[in-house]
């Protein structure tokens, strides 16, 4: 996430799927406590996310977590720090009900932030089929835990495809919404919390504060999922000795910061995010870390990228992979959904489908290698099946 990657929203596809969020561009809210939000839209009314490839059905459980030891950094008057967490997990059979992608009100705010409010029906996006089921019975066994943190101003739902894919392969996946850091997220009581952080964080130092705050959020989520009571039976499905983390944009920076502060996290991945915290990626020891990003912004010649500094500070297993033709949002659901909605631009360098396949295969391979000990030749060097992916080693 970076202002240099922002492009004018002159075309629907670029606005919805490719352009990076403009700092401070979130819709203003009349009250920081938020407004009443709409209910989920049935999944049958919209397009479908990619079908997961793993052997498990996928369940989802949504948690509202409150950190009683921290005050919200953006709205202190709101009280304790709140998080919304969607936990996707390997499930048994097809019990439960179809899990909604987001509410129509959340979809409307997302579309407005991308500059296409009114051009795409909010109900269509909200009704996206997720291939997950709320209330499904967890599969037997203990599984690695992977946390996902979205980009600045983006809701956790934009990483649903990755969460569902990993859950279907045998991971418990927690996608986290950090209060007041997305264009709009529904909290209990129908409260729609706006992106107050978008109004307050613009400089590198302020964004570094976002990263550090998210690291505290994510460690708290680990506490709650592995030792807290709110997770219930799901806590018994998690192997606390195998925890990984990944994030898009500033969420990727937060993955590194969480690893630096929390030794429980064994492996991490940054999807096209600058690190902001200086020194970049310092303090991970010999734990593995992967940087996967767009060639245009995170190649070795990118003047504004802090990935070269991060590379020097990574002392363990590491990969710096750039994807030719990718853009900032290529590692999220948005290009896939744009294509399903007939909005894919034939001039776009990398299609929505190809973006998804590359993200899926490399992120899943990374966690399969480092959390499950399964050999992954695709991470050893360039592969003919993935000509867009370039291995960097400055």
mmCIF file of C-alpha atoms in Angstrom:
data_model
loop_
_atom_site.group_PDB
_atom_site.id
_atom_site.type_symbol
_atom_site.label_atom_id
_atom_site.label_comp_id
_atom_site.label_asym_id
_atom_site.label_seq_id
_atom_site.Cartn_x
_atom_site.Cartn_y
_atom_site.Cartn_z
ATOM 1 C CA UNK A 1 0.000 0.000 0.000
ATOM 2 C CA UNK A 2 1.550 3.304 -1.083
ATOM 3 C CA UNK A 3 0.345 6.553 -2.627
ATOM 4 C CA UNK A 4 2.772 6.138 -5.523
ATOM 5 C CA UNK A 5 0.745 3.112 -6.606
ATOM 6 C CA UNK A 6 -2.560 4.960 -6.663
ATOM 7 C CA UNK A 7 -4.128 5.276 -10.086
ATOM 8 C CA UNK A 8 -7.094 7.430 -11.043
ATOM 9 C CA UNK A 9 -10.362 5.513 -11.020
ATOM 10 C CA UNK A 10 -11.211 6.233 -14.637
ATOM 11 C CA UNK A 11 -11.983 2.653 -15.578
ATOM 12 C CA UNK A 12 -14.153 0.281 -13.596
ATOM 13 C CA UNK A 13 -11.712 -2.613 -13.631
ATOM 14 C CA UNK A 14 -8.766 -0.542 -12.588
ATOM 15 C CA UNK A 15 -10.736 1.091 -9.812
ATOM 16 C CA UNK A 16 -12.168 -2.164 -8.521
ATOM 17 C CA UNK A 17 -9.301 -4.572 -8.999
ATOM 18 C CA UNK A 18 -5.978 -2.924 -9.629
ATOM 19 C CA UNK A 19 -5.598 0.518 -8.080
ATOM 20 C CA UNK A 20 -4.123 0.890 -4.601
ATOM 21 C CA UNK A 21 -6.129 2.778 -1.966
ATOM 22 C CA UNK A 22 -5.520 6.488 -1.692
ATOM 23 C CA UNK A 23 -4.504 7.464 1.828
ATOM 24 C CA UNK A 24 -7.279 9.377 3.508
ATOM 25 C CA UNK A 25 -9.797 8.491 0.791
ATOM 26 C CA UNK A 26 -12.242 6.583 2.967
ATOM 27 C CA UNK A 27 -15.790 7.939 3.101
ATOM 28 C CA UNK A 28 -16.347 10.318 5.985
ATOM 29 C CA UNK A 29 -18.644 9.184 8.773
ATOM 30 C CA UNK A 30 -20.874 11.372 10.868
ATOM 31 C CA UNK A 31 -19.948 9.521 14.061
ATOM 32 C CA UNK A 32 -16.979 7.342 14.906
ATOM 33 C CA UNK A 33 -19.231 4.802 16.549
ATOM 34 C CA UNK A 34 -20.622 4.063 13.096
ATOM 35 C CA UNK A 35 -24.075 3.666 11.599
ATOM 36 C CA UNK A 36 -26.478 0.759 11.466
ATOM 37 C CA UNK A 37 -25.492 -1.819 8.856
ATOM 38 C CA UNK A 38 -27.473 -4.100 6.611
ATOM 39 C CA UNK A 39 -27.806 -7.869 6.906
ATOM 40 C CA UNK A 40 -25.836 -10.356 4.783
ATOM 41 C CA UNK A 41 -27.057 -10.953 1.241
ATOM 42 C CA UNK A 42 -27.721 -14.564 0.112
ATOM 43 C CA UNK A 43 -24.689 -15.938 -1.714
ATOM 44 C CA UNK A 44 -26.784 -17.076 -4.670
ATOM 45 C CA UNK A 45 -27.233 -13.480 -5.848
ATOM 46 C CA UNK A 46 -23.619 -12.886 -6.920
ATOM 47 C CA UNK A 47 -20.562 -14.425 -8.588
ATOM 48 C CA UNK A 48 -18.510 -17.256 -7.092
ATOM 49 C CA UNK A 49 -15.007 -17.140 -5.651
ATOM 50 C CA UNK A 50 -12.527 -19.807 -6.823
ATOM 51 C CA UNK A 51 -13.464 -23.338 -5.821
ATOM 52 C CA UNK A 52 -10.996 -24.567 -3.164
ATOM 53 C CA UNK A 53 -8.753 -27.420 -4.286
ATOM 54 C CA UNK A 54 -8.092 -29.190 -0.977
ATOM 55 C CA UNK A 55 -9.725 -32.363 0.371
ATOM 56 C CA UNK A 56 -11.738 -30.666 3.127
ATOM 57 C CA UNK A 57 -15.049 -28.884 3.147
ATOM 58 C CA UNK A 58 -14.713 -25.423 4.684
ATOM 59 C CA UNK A 59 -16.486 -24.021 7.713
ATOM 60 C CA UNK A 60 -16.524 -20.472 9.023
ATOM 61 C CA UNK A 61 -17.027 -18.999 12.456
ATOM 62 C CA UNK A 62 -17.083 -15.234 13.061
ATOM 63 C CA UNK A 63 -15.668 -13.851 16.293
ATOM 64 C CA UNK A 64 -15.927 -10.419 17.889
ATOM 65 C CA UNK A 65 -12.835 -10.032 20.059
ATOM 66 C CA UNK A 66 -12.239 -7.257 22.585
ATOM 67 C CA UNK A 67 -8.784 -6.627 24.048
ATOM 68 C CA UNK A 68 -9.534 -5.405 27.579
ATOM 69 C CA UNK A 69 -5.909 -4.360 28.040
ATOM 70 C CA UNK A 70 -5.780 -1.869 25.166
ATOM 71 C CA UNK A 71 -7.625 1.298 24.254
ATOM 72 C CA UNK A 72 -8.487 1.791 20.599
ATOM 73 C CA UNK A 73 -5.662 3.903 19.094
ATOM 74 C CA UNK A 74 -7.887 5.700 16.591
ATOM 75 C CA UNK A 75 -10.972 6.425 18.683
ATOM 76 C CA UNK A 76 -9.955 6.330 22.365
ATOM 77 C CA UNK A 77 -13.457 7.350 23.395
ATOM 78 C CA UNK A 78 -14.733 4.088 21.934
ATOM 79 C CA UNK A 79 -12.995 2.165 24.720
ATOM 80 C CA UNK A 80 -11.212 -1.141 24.300
ATOM 81 C CA UNK A 81 -9.669 -2.314 21.036
ATOM 82 C CA UNK A 82 -12.124 -4.416 19.008
ATOM 83 C CA UNK A 83 -11.508 -6.881 16.187
ATOM 84 C CA UNK A 84 -13.727 -8.875 13.877
ATOM 85 C CA UNK A 85 -12.257 -12.234 12.914
ATOM 86 C CA UNK A 86 -13.527 -14.733 10.351
ATOM 87 C CA UNK A 87 -12.126 -18.155 11.222
ATOM 88 C CA UNK A 88 -12.163 -20.597 8.312
ATOM 89 C CA UNK A 89 -11.441 -24.233 9.126
ATOM 90 C CA UNK A 90 -11.482 -27.778 7.743
ATOM 91 C CA UNK A 91 -15.009 -29.098 8.163
ATOM 92 C CA UNK A 92 -16.907 -32.374 8.043
ATOM 93 C CA UNK A 93 -19.522 -32.747 5.333
ATOM 94 C CA UNK A 94 -21.886 -29.984 4.268
ATOM 95 C CA UNK A 95 -23.476 -29.035 7.568
ATOM 96 C CA UNK A 96 -24.189 -25.394 8.313
ATOM 97 C CA UNK A 97 -25.468 -22.612 6.073
ATOM 98 C CA UNK A 98 -23.714 -20.821 3.181
ATOM 99 C CA UNK A 99 -21.361 -18.142 4.504
ATOM 100 C CA UNK A 100 -21.984 -14.654 3.146
ATOM 101 C CA UNK A 101 -19.149 -12.642 1.615
ATOM 102 C CA UNK A 102 -20.080 -9.358 3.291
ATOM 103 C CA UNK A 103 -23.148 -7.232 3.957
ATOM 104 C CA UNK A 104 -24.612 -5.026 1.255
ATOM 105 C CA UNK A 105 -23.668 -1.951 3.291
ATOM 106 C CA UNK A 106 -20.028 -3.087 3.494
ATOM 107 C CA UNK A 107 -20.024 -3.794 -0.246
ATOM 108 C CA UNK A 108 -21.450 -0.351 -0.980
ATOM 109 C CA UNK A 109 -18.680 1.354 0.985
ATOM 110 C CA UNK A 110 -16.020 -0.787 -0.690
ATOM 111 C CA UNK A 111 -17.344 0.083 -4.150
ATOM 112 C CA UNK A 112 -17.520 3.779 -3.277
ATOM 113 C CA UNK A 113 -13.933 3.693 -2.037
ATOM 114 C CA UNK A 114 -12.867 2.082 -5.322
ATOM 115 C CA UNK A 115 -14.637 4.839 -7.244
ATOM 116 C CA UNK A 116 -17.401 2.683 -8.739
ATOM 117 C CA UNK A 117 -20.326 3.335 -6.429
ATOM 118 C CA UNK A 118 -23.506 2.812 -8.456
ATOM 119 C CA UNK A 119 -21.699 1.183 -11.366
ATOM 120 C CA UNK A 120 -21.735 -2.251 -9.736
ATOM 121 C CA UNK A 121 -24.709 -3.286 -7.558
ATOM 122 C CA UNK A 122 -23.596 -3.665 -3.958
ATOM 123 C CA UNK A 123 -25.913 -6.643 -3.526
ATOM 124 C CA UNK A 124 -24.119 -8.447 -6.346
ATOM 125 C CA UNK A 125 -20.732 -8.121 -4.660
ATOM 126 C CA UNK A 126 -22.180 -8.879 -1.217
ATOM 127 C CA UNK A 127 -23.845 -11.999 -2.580
ATOM 128 C CA UNK A 128 -20.592 -13.564 -3.779
ATOM 129 C CA UNK A 129 -20.450 -17.307 -3.158
ATOM 130 C CA UNK A 130 -17.615 -18.112 -0.739
ATOM 131 C CA UNK A 131 -17.649 -21.965 -0.707
ATOM 132 C CA UNK A 132 -17.650 -21.831 3.102
ATOM 133 C CA UNK A 133 -20.456 -22.711 5.511
ATOM 134 C CA UNK A 134 -21.268 -21.038 8.804
ATOM 135 C CA UNK A 135 -21.684 -23.475 11.679
ATOM 136 C CA UNK A 136 -20.163 -26.466 9.895
ATOM 137 C CA UNK A 137 -18.756 -29.191 12.156
ATOM 138 C CA UNK A 138 -14.939 -29.029 12.414
ATOM 139 C CA UNK A 139 -13.019 -31.957 10.964
ATOM 140 C CA UNK A 140 -11.176 -34.208 13.364
ATOM 141 C CA UNK A 141 -7.523 -33.431 13.979
ATOM 142 C CA UNK A 142 -5.233 -30.527 14.790
ATOM 143 C CA UNK A 143 -4.227 -28.144 12.047
ATOM 144 C CA UNK A 144 -1.731 -25.314 11.528
ATOM 145 C CA UNK A 145 -3.050 -21.802 12.120
ATOM 146 C CA UNK A 146 -2.553 -19.015 9.556
ATOM 147 C CA UNK A 147 -3.522 -15.404 10.254
ATOM 148 C CA UNK A 148 -4.402 -13.009 7.405
ATOM 149 C CA UNK A 149 -4.306 -9.210 7.640
ATOM 150 C CA UNK A 150 -5.789 -7.106 4.797
ATOM 151 C CA UNK A 151 -4.480 -3.953 3.166
ATOM 152 C CA UNK A 152 -4.974 -0.511 4.667
ATOM 153 C CA UNK A 153 -8.615 0.560 4.230
ATOM 154 C CA UNK A 154 -9.562 -2.896 2.898
ATOM 155 C CA UNK A 155 -11.912 -5.301 4.753
ATOM 156 C CA UNK A 156 -10.872 -8.838 5.651
ATOM 157 C CA UNK A 157 -13.348 -10.194 3.105
ATOM 158 C CA UNK A 158 -10.965 -9.244 0.265
ATOM 159 C CA UNK A 159 -8.748 -12.170 1.347
ATOM 160 C CA UNK A 160 -11.579 -14.722 1.474
ATOM 161 C CA UNK A 161 -10.385 -16.752 -1.531
ATOM 162 C CA UNK A 162 -7.009 -17.340 0.090
ATOM 163 C CA UNK A 163 -8.583 -18.136 3.456
ATOM 164 C CA UNK A 164 -10.976 -20.687 1.968
ATOM 165 C CA UNK A 165 -8.256 -22.289 -0.150
ATOM 166 C CA UNK A 166 -5.942 -22.767 2.820
ATOM 167 C CA UNK A 167 -8.758 -24.076 5.011
ATOM 168 C CA UNK A 168 -9.675 -26.627 2.357
ATOM 169 C CA UNK A 169 -6.055 -27.809 2.373
ATOM 170 C CA UNK A 170 -6.027 -28.374 6.121
ATOM 171 C CA UNK A 171 -5.378 -25.053 7.859
ATOM 172 C CA UNK A 172 -7.342 -23.030 10.367
ATOM 173 C CA UNK A 173 -7.291 -19.498 8.936
ATOM 174 C CA UNK A 174 -8.142 -16.313 10.827
ATOM 175 C CA UNK A 175 -8.851 -13.267 8.631
ATOM 176 C CA UNK A 176 -8.791 -10.151 10.800
ATOM 177 C CA UNK A 177 -10.546 -6.794 10.502
ATOM 178 C CA UNK A 178 -8.777 -4.140 12.569
ATOM 179 C CA UNK A 179 -11.323 -1.635 13.920
ATOM 180 C CA UNK A 180 -11.434 1.756 12.184
ATOM 181 C CA UNK A 181 -8.903 0.634 9.556
ATOM 182 C CA UNK A 182 -11.247 -0.432 6.735
ATOM 183 C CA UNK A 183 -13.663 1.603 4.638
ATOM 184 C CA UNK A 184 -16.451 -0.031 6.595
ATOM 185 C CA UNK A 185 -16.803 -3.123 8.775
ATOM 186 C CA UNK A 186 -19.895 -4.269 10.618
ATOM 187 C CA UNK A 187 -19.455 -4.869 14.340
ATOM 188 C CA UNK A 188 -21.996 -6.310 16.809
ATOM 189 C CA UNK A 189 -25.113 -4.252 17.284
ATOM 190 C CA UNK A 190 -25.135 -3.356 13.604
ATOM 191 C CA UNK A 191 -22.376 -0.738 14.058
ATOM 192 C CA UNK A 192 -20.604 0.178 10.833
ATOM 193 C CA UNK A 193 -17.150 1.390 11.867
ATOM 194 C CA UNK A 194 -15.513 3.663 9.263
ATOM 195 C CA UNK A 195 -11.844 4.130 8.388
ATOM 196 C CA UNK A 196 -10.841 6.714 10.964
ATOM 197 C CA UNK A 197 -7.230 5.633 10.506
ATOM 198 C CA UNK A 198 -7.420 6.743 6.874
ATOM 199 C CA UNK A 199 -7.908 10.304 8.137
ATOM 200 C CA UNK A 200 -5.077 10.116 10.664
ATOM 201 C CA UNK A 201 -2.292 8.040 9.086
ATOM 202 C CA UNK A 202 -0.520 9.351 6.003
ATOM 203 C CA UNK A 203 3.190 9.699 6.688
ATOM 204 C CA UNK A 204 5.609 6.782 6.836
ATOM 205 C CA UNK A 205 5.952 7.244 10.590
ATOM 206 C CA UNK A 206 2.187 7.169 11.079
ATOM 207 C CA UNK A 207 1.868 4.078 8.904
ATOM 208 C CA UNK A 208 4.606 2.439 10.953
ATOM 209 C CA UNK A 209 2.299 3.038 13.913
ATOM 210 C CA UNK A 210 -0.466 1.182 12.058
ATOM 211 C CA UNK A 211 1.903 -1.749 11.543
ATOM 212 C CA UNK A 212 2.919 -1.889 15.204
ATOM 213 C CA UNK A 213 -0.690 -1.672 16.317
ATOM 214 C CA UNK A 214 -1.688 -4.507 14.026
ATOM 215 C CA UNK A 215 1.128 -6.642 15.401
ATOM 216 C CA UNK A 216 -0.459 -6.269 18.837
ATOM 217 C CA UNK A 217 -3.857 -7.110 17.339
ATOM 218 C CA UNK A 218 -2.578 -10.276 15.713
ATOM 219 C CA UNK A 219 -0.756 -11.528 18.801
ATOM 220 C CA UNK A 220 -3.992 -10.981 20.728
ATOM 221 C CA UNK A 221 -5.874 -13.031 18.129
ATOM 222 C CA UNK A 222 -3.366 -15.859 18.589
ATOM 223 C CA UNK A 223 -3.945 -15.679 22.355
ATOM 224 C CA UNK A 224 -7.697 -15.869 21.931
ATOM 225 C CA UNK A 225 -7.664 -18.686 19.392
ATOM 226 C CA UNK A 226 -5.194 -20.874 21.255
ATOM 227 C CA UNK A 227 -5.947 -20.078 24.893
ATOM 228 C CA UNK A 228 -9.129 -18.034 25.084
ATOM 229 C CA UNK A 229 -12.681 -19.175 25.581
ATOM 230 C CA UNK A 230 -14.277 -17.403 22.626
ATOM 231 C CA UNK A 231 -12.916 -19.848 20.042
ATOM 232 C CA UNK A 232 -14.614 -22.802 21.748
ATOM 233 C CA UNK A 233 -14.116 -26.110 19.971
ATOM 234 C CA UNK A 234 -12.009 -24.435 17.283
ATOM 235 C CA UNK A 235 -9.159 -23.959 19.755
ATOM 236 C CA UNK A 236 -8.876 -27.746 19.966
ATOM 237 C CA UNK A 237 -8.471 -27.905 16.185
ATOM 238 C CA UNK A 238 -5.404 -25.618 16.237
ATOM 239 C CA UNK A 239 -1.851 -26.843 16.649
ATOM 240 C CA UNK A 240 -0.239 -23.940 18.573
ATOM 241 C CA UNK A 241 3.214 -25.136 17.536
ATOM 242 C CA UNK A 242 2.497 -24.423 13.852
ATOM 243 C CA UNK A 243 1.443 -20.817 13.364
ATOM 244 C CA UNK A 244 1.973 -18.719 10.237
ATOM 245 C CA UNK A 245 0.911 -15.264 9.091
ATOM 246 C CA UNK A 246 0.423 -13.453 5.802
ATOM 247 C CA UNK A 247 -0.972 -10.130 4.735
ATOM 248 C CA UNK A 248 -1.640 -7.926 1.752
ATOM 249 C CA UNK A 249 -0.095 -4.464 1.502
ATOM 250 C CA UNK A 250 0.238 -3.018 5.013
ATOM 251 C CA UNK A 251 -1.040 -6.375 6.234
ATOM 252 C CA UNK A 252 2.174 -7.889 4.885
ATOM 253 C CA UNK A 253 4.199 -5.384 6.867
ATOM 254 C CA UNK A 254 2.134 -6.369 9.888
ATOM 255 C CA UNK A 255 3.005 -10.014 9.291
ATOM 256 C CA UNK A 256 6.709 -9.222 9.630
ATOM 257 C CA UNK A 257 6.161 -6.984 12.652
ATOM 258 C CA UNK A 258 4.111 -9.669 14.385
ATOM 259 C CA UNK A 259 6.842 -12.232 13.791
ATOM 260 C CA UNK A 260 9.438 -9.858 15.208
ATOM 261 C CA UNK A 261 7.384 -9.388 18.375
ATOM 262 C CA UNK A 262 5.911 -12.872 18.775
ATOM 263 C CA UNK A 263 8.093 -15.970 18.658
ATOM 264 C CA UNK A 264 5.042 -18.219 18.322
ATOM 265 C CA UNK A 265 4.773 -17.299 14.631
ATOM 266 C CA UNK A 266 6.978 -19.675 12.668
ATOM 267 C CA UNK A 267 6.616 -18.351 9.107
ATOM 268 C CA UNK A 268 5.333 -15.244 7.345
ATOM 269 C CA UNK A 269 4.536 -13.823 3.915
ATOM 270 C CA UNK A 270 4.151 -10.276 2.617
ATOM 271 C CA UNK A 271 1.918 -9.810 -0.435
ATOM 272 C CA UNK A 272 3.012 -6.602 -2.168
ATOM 273 C CA UNK A 273 3.413 -4.451 0.930
ATOM 274 C CA UNK A 274 6.144 -2.053 1.937
ATOM 275 C CA UNK A 275 7.360 -2.608 5.510
ATOM 276 C CA UNK A 276 7.252 1.004 6.799
ATOM 277 C CA UNK A 277 8.908 0.016 10.086
ATOM 278 C CA UNK A 278 12.634 0.780 10.112
ATOM 279 C CA UNK A 279 14.714 -1.369 10.020
ATOM 280 C CA UNK A 280 12.545 -3.372 7.632
ATOM 281 C CA UNK A 281 11.958 -7.035 8.524
ATOM 282 C CA UNK A 282 14.452 -6.929 11.363
ATOM 283 C CA UNK A 283 14.160 -9.329 14.281
ATOM 284 C CA UNK A 284 12.775 -12.455 12.603
ATOM 285 C CA UNK A 285 15.849 -14.501 13.402
ATOM 286 C CA UNK A 286 16.118 -17.530 11.153
ATOM 287 C CA UNK A 287 12.374 -17.985 10.673
ATOM 288 C CA UNK A 288 11.267 -18.181 7.010
ATOM 289 C CA UNK A 289 9.744 -15.203 5.246
ATOM 290 C CA UNK A 290 8.491 -14.729 1.678
ATOM 291 C CA UNK A 291 7.938 -11.480 -0.199
ATOM 292 C CA UNK A 292 5.591 -11.871 -3.191
ATOM 293 C CA UNK A 293 4.767 -8.711 -5.103
ATOM 294 C CA UNK A 294 4.282 -6.863 -8.350
ATOM 295 C CA UNK A 295 7.369 -6.485 -10.522
ATOM 296 C CA UNK A 296 6.423 -2.880 -11.279
ATOM 297 C CA UNK A 297 6.669 -1.773 -7.652
ATOM 298 C CA UNK A 298 8.848 -4.313 -5.866
ATOM 299 C CA UNK A 299 11.467 -5.260 -8.402
ATOM 300 C CA UNK A 300 15.094 -4.525 -7.404
ATOM 301 C CA UNK A 301 15.011 -1.339 -9.457
ATOM 302 C CA UNK A 302 11.944 0.130 -7.731
ATOM 303 C CA UNK A 303 13.282 3.319 -6.190
ATOM 304 C CA UNK A 304 10.700 3.651 -3.420
ATOM 305 C CA UNK A 305 10.530 0.024 -2.278
ATOM 306 C CA UNK A 306 12.023 -0.989 1.073
ATOM 307 C CA UNK A 307 12.254 -4.640 0.018
ATOM 308 C CA UNK A 308 16.017 -4.468 -0.650
ATOM 309 C CA UNK A 309 16.524 -3.394 2.971
ATOM 310 C CA UNK A 310 14.196 -6.128 4.188
ATOM 311 C CA UNK A 311 16.086 -8.711 2.158
ATOM 312 C CA UNK A 312 19.330 -7.774 3.882
ATOM 313 C CA UNK A 313 17.732 -8.177 7.311
ATOM 314 C CA UNK A 314 16.214 -11.604 6.656
ATOM 315 C CA UNK A 315 18.609 -14.193 8.064
ATOM 316 C CA UNK A 316 16.679 -17.419 7.524
ATOM 317 C CA UNK A 317 14.978 -19.099 4.563
ATOM 318 C CA UNK A 318 13.757 -16.272 2.338
ATOM 319 C CA UNK A 319 12.306 -15.598 -1.077
ATOM 320 C CA UNK A 320 11.824 -12.368 -2.997
ATOM 321 C CA UNK A 321 9.402 -13.129 -5.825
ATOM 322 C CA UNK A 322 8.026 -10.598 -8.273
ATOM 323 C CA UNK A 323 5.164 -11.209 -10.676
ATOM 324 C CA UNK A 324 5.353 -9.668 -14.132
ATOM 325 C CA UNK A 325 2.096 -7.977 -15.082
ATOM 326 C CA UNK A 326 0.713 -7.975 -11.542
ATOM 327 C CA UNK A 327 -0.665 -4.899 -9.853
ATOM 328 C CA UNK A 328 -1.149 -4.068 -6.179
ATOM 329 C CA UNK A 329 -4.523 -5.791 -5.832
ATOM 330 C CA UNK A 330 -3.582 -8.841 -7.900
ATOM 331 C CA UNK A 331 -3.073 -10.786 -4.651
ATOM 332 C CA UNK A 332 -6.655 -10.288 -3.394
ATOM 333 C CA UNK A 333 -10.152 -11.348 -4.459
ATOM 334 C CA UNK A 334 -10.783 -8.184 -6.451
ATOM 335 C CA UNK A 335 -9.360 -9.098 -9.900
ATOM 336 C CA UNK A 336 -11.133 -12.459 -9.811
ATOM 337 C CA UNK A 337 -14.452 -10.807 -8.941
ATOM 338 C CA UNK A 338 -13.965 -8.139 -11.603
ATOM 339 C CA UNK A 339 -13.568 -10.853 -14.222
ATOM 340 C CA UNK A 340 -16.666 -12.679 -12.990
ATOM 341 C CA UNK A 341 -18.623 -9.430 -13.262
ATOM 342 C CA UNK A 342 -17.516 -8.914 -16.859
ATOM 343 C CA UNK A 343 -15.247 -6.013 -15.926
ATOM 344 C CA UNK A 344 -11.879 -7.524 -16.788
ATOM 345 C CA UNK A 345 -9.904 -5.170 -19.018
ATOM 346 C CA UNK A 346 -8.260 -7.007 -21.945
ATOM 347 C CA UNK A 347 -5.414 -4.492 -21.710
ATOM 348 C CA UNK A 348 -4.648 -5.469 -18.099
ATOM 349 C CA UNK A 349 -1.245 -7.206 -17.989
ATOM 350 C CA UNK A 350 -2.348 -10.145 -15.819
ATOM 351 C CA UNK A 351 -5.833 -11.624 -15.825
ATOM 352 C CA UNK A 352 -7.887 -12.083 -12.695
ATOM 353 C CA UNK A 353 -7.736 -15.850 -13.020
ATOM 354 C CA UNK A 354 -3.977 -15.930 -13.506
ATOM 355 C CA UNK A 355 -3.499 -13.582 -10.567
ATOM 356 C CA UNK A 356 -5.419 -15.950 -8.357
ATOM 357 C CA UNK A 357 -3.641 -19.126 -9.506
ATOM 358 C CA UNK A 358 -0.225 -17.588 -8.859
ATOM 359 C CA UNK A 359 -1.210 -16.254 -5.437
ATOM 360 C CA UNK A 360 -2.793 -19.564 -4.465
ATOM 361 C CA UNK A 361 0.067 -21.767 -5.587
ATOM 362 C CA UNK A 362 2.925 -19.776 -4.086
ATOM 363 C CA UNK A 363 1.297 -18.880 -0.762
ATOM 364 C CA UNK A 364 0.004 -22.430 -0.231
ATOM 365 C CA UNK A 365 3.398 -23.864 -1.161
ATOM 366 C CA UNK A 366 5.107 -21.567 1.337
ATOM 367 C CA UNK A 367 2.953 -22.665 4.259
ATOM 368 C CA UNK A 368 2.943 -26.322 3.188
ATOM 369 C CA UNK A 369 6.746 -26.249 3.274
ATOM 370 C CA UNK A 370 7.244 -24.388 6.522
ATOM 371 C CA UNK A 371 4.250 -25.435 8.619
ATOM 372 C CA UNK A 372 3.712 -28.972 7.322
ATOM 373 C CA UNK A 373 7.180 -29.976 6.150
ATOM 374 C CA UNK A 374 6.040 -30.887 2.642
ATOM 375 C CA UNK A 375 8.671 -30.377 -0.109
ATOM 376 C CA UNK A 376 7.719 -27.628 -2.572
ATOM 377 C CA UNK A 377 9.881 -27.575 -5.736
ATOM 378 C CA UNK A 378 8.024 -24.489 -6.958
ATOM 379 C CA UNK A 379 9.870 -22.496 -4.292
ATOM 380 C CA UNK A 380 13.292 -23.742 -5.322
ATOM 381 C CA UNK A 381 13.616 -21.617 -8.443
ATOM 382 C CA UNK A 382 11.940 -20.493 -11.686
ATOM 383 C CA UNK A 383 9.360 -22.919 -13.083
ATOM 384 C CA UNK A 384 8.148 -23.254 -16.653
ATOM 385 C CA UNK A 385 4.538 -23.389 -15.442
ATOM 386 C CA UNK A 386 4.917 -19.949 -13.834
ATOM 387 C CA UNK A 387 6.859 -17.788 -16.291
ATOM 388 C CA UNK A 388 5.543 -14.584 -14.701
ATOM 389 C CA UNK A 389 7.250 -15.298 -11.367
ATOM 390 C CA UNK A 390 10.817 -14.023 -11.106
ATOM 391 C CA UNK A 391 13.150 -15.072 -8.284
ATOM 392 C CA UNK A 392 15.130 -12.088 -7.060
ATOM 393 C CA UNK A 393 18.431 -12.195 -5.197
ATOM 394 C CA UNK A 394 20.119 -8.797 -5.222
#
